Short mmCIF file of C-alpha atoms and ligand atoms in Angstrom, two decimals:
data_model
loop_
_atom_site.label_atom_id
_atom_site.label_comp_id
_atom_site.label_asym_id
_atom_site.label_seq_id
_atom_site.Cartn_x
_atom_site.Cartn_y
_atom_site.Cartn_z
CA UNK A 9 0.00 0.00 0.00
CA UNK A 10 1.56 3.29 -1.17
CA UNK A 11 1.15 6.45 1.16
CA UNK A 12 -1.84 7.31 -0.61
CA UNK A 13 -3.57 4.33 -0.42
CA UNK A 14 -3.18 4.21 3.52
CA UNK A 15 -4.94 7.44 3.66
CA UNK A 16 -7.75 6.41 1.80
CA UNK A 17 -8.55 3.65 3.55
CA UNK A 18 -7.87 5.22 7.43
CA UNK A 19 -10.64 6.15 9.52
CA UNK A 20 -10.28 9.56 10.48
CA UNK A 21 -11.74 12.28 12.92
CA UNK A 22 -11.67 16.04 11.42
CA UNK A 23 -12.00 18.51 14.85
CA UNK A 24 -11.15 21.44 12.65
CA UNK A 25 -13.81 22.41 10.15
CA UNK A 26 -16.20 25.50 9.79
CA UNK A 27 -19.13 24.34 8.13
CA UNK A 28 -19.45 28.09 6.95
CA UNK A 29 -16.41 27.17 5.05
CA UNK A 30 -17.36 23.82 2.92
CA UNK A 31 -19.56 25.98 1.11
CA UNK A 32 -18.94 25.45 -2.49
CA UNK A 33 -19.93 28.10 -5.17
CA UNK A 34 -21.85 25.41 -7.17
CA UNK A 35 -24.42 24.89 -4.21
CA UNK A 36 -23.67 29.00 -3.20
CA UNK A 37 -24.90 29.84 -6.59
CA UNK A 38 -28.15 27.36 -6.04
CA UNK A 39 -29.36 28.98 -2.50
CA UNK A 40 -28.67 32.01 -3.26
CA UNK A 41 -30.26 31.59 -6.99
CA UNK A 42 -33.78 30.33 -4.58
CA UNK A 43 -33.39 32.75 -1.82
CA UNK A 44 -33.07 35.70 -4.72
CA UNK A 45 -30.22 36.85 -2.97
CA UNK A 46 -27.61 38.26 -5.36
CA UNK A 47 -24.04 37.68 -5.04
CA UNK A 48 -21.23 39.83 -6.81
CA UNK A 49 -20.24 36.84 -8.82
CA UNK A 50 -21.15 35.78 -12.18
CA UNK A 51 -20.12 32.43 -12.45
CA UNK A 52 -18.36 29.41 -10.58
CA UNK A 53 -15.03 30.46 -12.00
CA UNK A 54 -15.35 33.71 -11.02
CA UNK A 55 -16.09 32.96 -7.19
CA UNK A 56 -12.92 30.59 -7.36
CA UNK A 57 -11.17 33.50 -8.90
CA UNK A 58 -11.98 35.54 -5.84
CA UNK A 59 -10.52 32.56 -3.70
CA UNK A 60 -6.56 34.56 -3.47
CA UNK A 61 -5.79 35.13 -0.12
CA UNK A 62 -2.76 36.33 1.54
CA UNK A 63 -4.24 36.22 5.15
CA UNK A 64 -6.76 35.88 7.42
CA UNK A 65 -8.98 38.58 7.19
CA UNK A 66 -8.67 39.14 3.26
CA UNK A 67 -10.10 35.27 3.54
CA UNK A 68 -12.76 36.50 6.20
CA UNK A 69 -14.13 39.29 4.41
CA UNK A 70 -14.93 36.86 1.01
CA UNK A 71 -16.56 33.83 3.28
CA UNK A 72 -18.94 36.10 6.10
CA UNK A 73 -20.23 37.29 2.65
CA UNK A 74 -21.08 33.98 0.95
CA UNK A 75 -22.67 32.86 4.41
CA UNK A 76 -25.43 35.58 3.65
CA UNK A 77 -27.17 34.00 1.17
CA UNK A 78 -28.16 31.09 3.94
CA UNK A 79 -31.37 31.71 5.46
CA UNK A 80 -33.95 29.22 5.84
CA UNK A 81 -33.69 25.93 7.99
CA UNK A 82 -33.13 23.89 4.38
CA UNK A 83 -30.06 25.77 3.51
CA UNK A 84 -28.56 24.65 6.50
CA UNK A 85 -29.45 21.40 6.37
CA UNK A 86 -27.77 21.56 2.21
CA UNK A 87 -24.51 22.95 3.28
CA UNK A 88 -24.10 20.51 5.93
CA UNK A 89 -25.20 17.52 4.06
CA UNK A 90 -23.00 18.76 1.09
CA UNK A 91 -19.98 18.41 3.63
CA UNK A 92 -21.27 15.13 4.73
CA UNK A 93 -20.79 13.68 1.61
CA UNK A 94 -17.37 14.54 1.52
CA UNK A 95 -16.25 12.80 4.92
CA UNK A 96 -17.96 10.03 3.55
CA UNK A 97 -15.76 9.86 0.53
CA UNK A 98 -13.26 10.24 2.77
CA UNK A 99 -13.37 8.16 5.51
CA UNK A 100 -14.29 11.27 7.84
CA UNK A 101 -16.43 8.80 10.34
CA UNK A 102 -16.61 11.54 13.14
CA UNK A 103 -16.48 15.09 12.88
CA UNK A 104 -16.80 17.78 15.27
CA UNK A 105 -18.20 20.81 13.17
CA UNK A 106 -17.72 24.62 13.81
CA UNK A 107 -20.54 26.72 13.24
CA UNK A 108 -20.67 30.80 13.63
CA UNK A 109 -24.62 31.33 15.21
CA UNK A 110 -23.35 35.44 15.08
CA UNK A 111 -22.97 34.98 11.22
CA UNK A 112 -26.67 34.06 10.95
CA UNK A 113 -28.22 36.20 13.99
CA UNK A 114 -26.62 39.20 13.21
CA UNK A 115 -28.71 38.92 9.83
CA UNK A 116 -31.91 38.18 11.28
CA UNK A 117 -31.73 34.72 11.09
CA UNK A 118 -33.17 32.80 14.28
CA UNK A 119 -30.39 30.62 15.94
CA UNK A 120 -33.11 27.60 16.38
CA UNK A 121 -33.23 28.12 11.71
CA UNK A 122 -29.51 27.60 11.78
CA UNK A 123 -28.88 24.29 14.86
CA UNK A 124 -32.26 22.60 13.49
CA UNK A 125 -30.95 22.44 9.64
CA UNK A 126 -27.20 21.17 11.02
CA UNK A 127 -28.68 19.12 13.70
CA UNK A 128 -31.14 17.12 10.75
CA UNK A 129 -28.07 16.61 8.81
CA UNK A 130 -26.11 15.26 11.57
CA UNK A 131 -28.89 12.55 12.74
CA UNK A 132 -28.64 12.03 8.59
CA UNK A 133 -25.13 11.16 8.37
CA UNK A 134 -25.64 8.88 11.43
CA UNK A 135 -28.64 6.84 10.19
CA UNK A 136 -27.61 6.54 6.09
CA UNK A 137 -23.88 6.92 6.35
CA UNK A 138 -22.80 6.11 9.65
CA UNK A 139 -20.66 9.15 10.59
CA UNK A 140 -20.86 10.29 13.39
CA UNK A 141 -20.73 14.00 14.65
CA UNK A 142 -20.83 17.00 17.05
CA UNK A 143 -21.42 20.77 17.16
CA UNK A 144 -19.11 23.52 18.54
CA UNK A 145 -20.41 27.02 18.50
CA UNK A 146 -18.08 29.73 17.91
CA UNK A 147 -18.00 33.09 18.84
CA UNK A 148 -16.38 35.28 16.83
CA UNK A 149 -14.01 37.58 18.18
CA UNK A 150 -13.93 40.41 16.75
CA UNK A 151 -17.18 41.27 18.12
CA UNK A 152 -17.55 42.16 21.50
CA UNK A 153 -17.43 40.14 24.87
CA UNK A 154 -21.34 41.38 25.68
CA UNK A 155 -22.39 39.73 21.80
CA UNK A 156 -20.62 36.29 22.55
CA UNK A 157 -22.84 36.97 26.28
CA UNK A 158 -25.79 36.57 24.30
CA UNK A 159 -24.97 34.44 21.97
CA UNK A 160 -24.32 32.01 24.74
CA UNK A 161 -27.87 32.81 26.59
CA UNK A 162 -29.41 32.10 23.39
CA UNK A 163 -27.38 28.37 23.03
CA UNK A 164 -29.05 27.36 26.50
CA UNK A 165 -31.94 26.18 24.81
CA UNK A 166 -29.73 24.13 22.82
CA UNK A 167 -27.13 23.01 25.27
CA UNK A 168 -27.81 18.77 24.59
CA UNK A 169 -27.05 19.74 20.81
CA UNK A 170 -23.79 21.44 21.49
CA UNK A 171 -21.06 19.85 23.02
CA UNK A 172 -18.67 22.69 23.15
CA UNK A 173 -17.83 26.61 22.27
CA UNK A 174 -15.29 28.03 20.55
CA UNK A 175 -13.44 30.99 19.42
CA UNK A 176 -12.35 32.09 15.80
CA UNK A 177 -12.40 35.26 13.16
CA UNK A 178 -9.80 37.45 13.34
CA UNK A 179 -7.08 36.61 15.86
CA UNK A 180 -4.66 39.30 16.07
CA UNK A 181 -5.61 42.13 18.11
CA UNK A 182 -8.66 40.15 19.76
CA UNK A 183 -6.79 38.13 22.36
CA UNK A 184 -8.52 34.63 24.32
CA UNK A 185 -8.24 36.75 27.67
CA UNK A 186 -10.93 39.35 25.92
CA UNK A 187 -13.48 35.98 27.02
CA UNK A 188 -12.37 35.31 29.84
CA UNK A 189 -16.26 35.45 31.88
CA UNK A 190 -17.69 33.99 28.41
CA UNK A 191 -15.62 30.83 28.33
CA UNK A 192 -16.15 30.57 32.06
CA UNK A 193 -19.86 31.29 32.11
CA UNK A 194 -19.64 27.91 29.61
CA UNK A 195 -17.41 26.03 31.29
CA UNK A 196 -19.92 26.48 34.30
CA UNK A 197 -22.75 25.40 32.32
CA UNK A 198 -20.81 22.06 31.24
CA UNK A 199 -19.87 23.13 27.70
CA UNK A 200 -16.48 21.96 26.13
CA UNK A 201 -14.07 24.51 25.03
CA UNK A 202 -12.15 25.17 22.57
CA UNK A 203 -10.16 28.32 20.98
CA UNK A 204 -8.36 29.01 17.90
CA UNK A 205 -4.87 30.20 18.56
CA UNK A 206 -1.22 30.63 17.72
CA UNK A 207 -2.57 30.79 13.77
CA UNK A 208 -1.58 34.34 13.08
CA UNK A 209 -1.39 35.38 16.58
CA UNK A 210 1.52 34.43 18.75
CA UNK A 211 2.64 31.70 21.04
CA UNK A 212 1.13 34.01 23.92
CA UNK A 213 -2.35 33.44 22.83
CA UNK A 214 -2.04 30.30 23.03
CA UNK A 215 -0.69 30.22 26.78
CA UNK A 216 -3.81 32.38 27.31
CA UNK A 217 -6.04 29.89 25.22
CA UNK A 218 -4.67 27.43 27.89
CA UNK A 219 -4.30 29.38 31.04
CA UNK A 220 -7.81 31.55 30.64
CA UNK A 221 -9.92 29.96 29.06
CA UNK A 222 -8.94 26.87 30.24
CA UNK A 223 -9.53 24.92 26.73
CA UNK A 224 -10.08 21.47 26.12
CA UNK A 225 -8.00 21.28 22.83
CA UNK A 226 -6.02 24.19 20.50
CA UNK A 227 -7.70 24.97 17.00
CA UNK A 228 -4.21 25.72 14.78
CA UNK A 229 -1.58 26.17 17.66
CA UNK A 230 1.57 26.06 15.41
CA UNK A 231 2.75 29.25 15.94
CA UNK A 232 3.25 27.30 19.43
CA UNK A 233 6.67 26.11 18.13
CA UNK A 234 8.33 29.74 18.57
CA UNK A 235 8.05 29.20 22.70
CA UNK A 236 9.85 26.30 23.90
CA UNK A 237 8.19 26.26 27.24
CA UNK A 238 5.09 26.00 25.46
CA UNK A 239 6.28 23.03 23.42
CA UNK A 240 6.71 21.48 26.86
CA UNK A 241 3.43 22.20 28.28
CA UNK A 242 1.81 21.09 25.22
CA UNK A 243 3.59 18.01 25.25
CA UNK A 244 3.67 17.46 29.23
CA UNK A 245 -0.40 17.74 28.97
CA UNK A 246 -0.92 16.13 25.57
CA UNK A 247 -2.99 18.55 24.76
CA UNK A 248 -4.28 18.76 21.12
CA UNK A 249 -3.41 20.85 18.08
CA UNK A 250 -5.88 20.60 15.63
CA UNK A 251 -3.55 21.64 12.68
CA UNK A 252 -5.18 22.90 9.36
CA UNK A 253 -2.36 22.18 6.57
CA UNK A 254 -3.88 23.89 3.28
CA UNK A 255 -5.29 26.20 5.30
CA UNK A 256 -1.88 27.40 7.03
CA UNK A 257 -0.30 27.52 3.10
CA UNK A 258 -3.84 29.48 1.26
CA UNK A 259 -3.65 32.08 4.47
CA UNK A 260 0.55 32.77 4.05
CA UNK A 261 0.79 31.05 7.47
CA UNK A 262 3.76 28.89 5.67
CA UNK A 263 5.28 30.25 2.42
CA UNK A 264 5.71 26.40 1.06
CA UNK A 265 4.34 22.90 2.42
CA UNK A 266 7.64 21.52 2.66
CA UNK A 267 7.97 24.16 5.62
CA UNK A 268 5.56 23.33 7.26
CA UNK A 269 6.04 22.13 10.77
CA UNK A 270 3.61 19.00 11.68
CA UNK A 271 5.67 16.94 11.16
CA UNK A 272 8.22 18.04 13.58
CA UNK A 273 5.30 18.50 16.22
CA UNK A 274 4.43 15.51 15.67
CA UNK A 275 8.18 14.23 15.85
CA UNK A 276 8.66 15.97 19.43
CA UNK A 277 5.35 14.95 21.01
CA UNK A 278 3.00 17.49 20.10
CA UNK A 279 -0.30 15.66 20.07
CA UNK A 280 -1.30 17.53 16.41
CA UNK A 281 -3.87 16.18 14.05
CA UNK A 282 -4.87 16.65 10.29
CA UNK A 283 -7.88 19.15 9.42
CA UNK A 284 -9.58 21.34 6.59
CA UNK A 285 -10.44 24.10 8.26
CA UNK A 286 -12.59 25.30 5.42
CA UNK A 287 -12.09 22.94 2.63
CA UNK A 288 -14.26 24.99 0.07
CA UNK A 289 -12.13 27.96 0.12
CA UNK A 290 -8.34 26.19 0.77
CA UNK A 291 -8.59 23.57 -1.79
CA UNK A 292 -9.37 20.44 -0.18
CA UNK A 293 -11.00 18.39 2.56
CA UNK A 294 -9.40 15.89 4.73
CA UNK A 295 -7.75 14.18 2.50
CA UNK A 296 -6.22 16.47 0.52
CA UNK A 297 -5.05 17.84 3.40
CA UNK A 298 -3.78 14.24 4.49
CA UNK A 299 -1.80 13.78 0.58
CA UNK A 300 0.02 17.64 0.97
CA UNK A 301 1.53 16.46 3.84
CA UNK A 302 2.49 13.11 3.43
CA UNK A 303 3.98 14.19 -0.24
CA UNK A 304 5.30 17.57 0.72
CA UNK A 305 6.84 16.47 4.19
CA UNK A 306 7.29 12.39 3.03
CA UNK A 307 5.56 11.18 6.17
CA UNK A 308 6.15 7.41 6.62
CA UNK A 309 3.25 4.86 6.96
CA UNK A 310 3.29 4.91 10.71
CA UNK A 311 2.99 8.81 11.22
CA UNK A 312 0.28 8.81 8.80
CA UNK A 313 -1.14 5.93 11.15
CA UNK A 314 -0.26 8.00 14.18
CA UNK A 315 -2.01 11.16 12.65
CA UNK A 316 -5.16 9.31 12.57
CA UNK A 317 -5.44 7.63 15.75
CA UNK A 318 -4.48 11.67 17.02
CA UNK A 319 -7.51 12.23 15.81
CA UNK A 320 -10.27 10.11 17.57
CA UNK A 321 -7.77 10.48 20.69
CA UNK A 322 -8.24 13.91 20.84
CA UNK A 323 -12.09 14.36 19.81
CA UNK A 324 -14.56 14.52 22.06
CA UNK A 325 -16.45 11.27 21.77
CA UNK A 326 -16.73 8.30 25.03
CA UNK A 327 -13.68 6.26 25.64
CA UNK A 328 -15.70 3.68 24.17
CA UNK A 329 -15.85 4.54 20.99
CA UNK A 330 -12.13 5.76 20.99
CA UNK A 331 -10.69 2.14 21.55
CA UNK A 332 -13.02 1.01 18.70
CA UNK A 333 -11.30 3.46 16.25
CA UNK A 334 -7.85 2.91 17.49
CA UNK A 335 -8.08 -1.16 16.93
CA UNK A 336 -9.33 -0.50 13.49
CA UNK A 337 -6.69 1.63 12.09
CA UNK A 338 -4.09 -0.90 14.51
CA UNK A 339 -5.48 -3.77 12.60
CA UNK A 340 -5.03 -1.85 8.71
CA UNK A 341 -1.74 -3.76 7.42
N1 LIG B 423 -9.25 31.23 11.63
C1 LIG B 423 -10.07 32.08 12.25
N2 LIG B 423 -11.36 32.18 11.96
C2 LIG B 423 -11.87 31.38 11.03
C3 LIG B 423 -11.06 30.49 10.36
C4 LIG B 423 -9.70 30.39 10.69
O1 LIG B 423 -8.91 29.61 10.15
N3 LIG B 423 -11.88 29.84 9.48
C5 LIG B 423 -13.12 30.34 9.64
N4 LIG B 423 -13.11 31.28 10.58
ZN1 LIG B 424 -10.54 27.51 11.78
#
């Protein structure tokens, strides 16, 4: 079996996905096309055109506006069934989905619209392709602590559908510590957390990520490397890095895949998996992501292996169903 071939046939976990972000211009063009919402685009080509990034927020700008043109419960439902389809291709058989409820509110759109589409696709993917999933709620932070306040009030309804909150949108400039009470207002209310940090921003974030917020896992983290009392803690506490490869390289995180450093994470102990972050815009989901790397960085047979079984290790489903995943990919060649 060639590197490849491994990866196709692995069971995976992606914890690093906006589901904002697998929106493709084909189905972008539909919803909007039945919502009679217009979009500055003419054509497919031309929306891929628009796809040139050279950092965060030039990529932020482009995919908060192709979110508008979701607004009823069946466009929610599309988008995540769409991505569904992929992980199913690619032997994605858990995923722990992202989704920005400020995106949608801000616009009018009634948080219950937004969790009842995602929520009918995820019982979906269970029942007629066996893929598992959960939700994370993100708040984005470059709005303001009182916003992410009630954003939160308004996920209490919700709380059995979402197992944890996030943080993401621009980083630099909008530090963890700015939610602190948020994060521990959720905590309290026995939400998960998560934050995305040490992307742009540096390896301080992520100490705050850790030491403020208190976060169950790290969403990007590899700026991490620059602080080697970091790299200890990280290692020390195994705590995850849910690394986004074509993502880092579209977004000028890393001039050139051969540079970037996963593999050397991964070599010292960092406990880093494989995600797409938003596969629409970067050019691939999890296993293109999976291929860049292996070919770019020549990861042998076992990392690859190791990358994987990172990957249910670190989500957030029971022990249970960890030590099922982990004897399956034990058990491939
Ligand atoms: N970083 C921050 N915010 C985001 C990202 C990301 O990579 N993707 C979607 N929102
Ligand atoms: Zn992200």
């Amino acid at each position: 079996m060639n590197q490849i071939e491994l990866i196709r046939v692995l069971p995976k976990a992606e914890l690093h996905v906006h589901i904002e972000g697998t929106f493709e211009p084909e189905l972008m063009f539909a919803i909007a096309q039945r919502n009679q919402i217009e979009i500055p685009y003419q054509s497919v080509e031309e929306v891929r055109q628009a796809y040139n990034f050279h950092n965060l927020q030039s990529f932020l700008d482009i995919y908060y506006a192709g979110a508008a043109v979701l607004v009823v419960e069946q466009d929610f439902y599309d988008l995540a069934w769409a991505y569904f389809e992929k992980c199913a291709e690619d032997k994605v058989m858990h995923t722990e989905m992202f989704f920005d409820p400020q995106t949608h509110t801000d616009r009018g759109v009634a948080f219950a619209t937004v969790i009842s589409g995602l929520q009918r696709a995820c019982d979906d993917a269970q029942t007629k392709l066996g893929i598992s999933s959960h939700l994370i709620m993100c708040f984005l932070r470059h709005l303001s602590e009182e916003a992410a306040f009630e954003t939160l009030e308004q996920a209490l309804r919700f709380k059995d559908q979402i197992i944890a909150v996030g943080l993401d949108s621009s980083e630099v400039g909008h530090p963890p510590a700015k939610f602190e009470r948020v994060f521990a207002k959720a905590r309290e209310q026995g939400f998960l957390v998560v934050a995305h940090a040490g992307e742009e921003g540096p390896a301080e974030y992520v100490w705050e990520a850790l030491d403020v917020l208190k976060v169950n896992r790290i969403d990007h983290g590899v700026r991490s490397e620059e602080d080697p009392k970091l790299m200890q803690r990280l290692i020390r506490e195994k705590m995850p890095l849910t690394v986004c490869p074509l993502s880092n390289l579209k977004l000028c995180v890393v001039d050139d895949m051969a540079q970037h450093n996963i593999r050397r994470l991964l070599q010292q102990g960092v406990h880093v998996t494989v995600n797409s972050d938003d596969p629409s815009y970067f050019g691939g989901y999890m296993n293109d992501n999976f291929i860049a790397i292996a070919e770019a960085l020549d990861l042998s047979h076992e990392e690859i292996k190791q990358l994987a079984k990172n990957s249910f290790e670190a989500s957030f489903i029971t022990d249970h169903e960890k030590q099922k995943w982990l004897k399956q990919i034990d058990a491939l060649i």
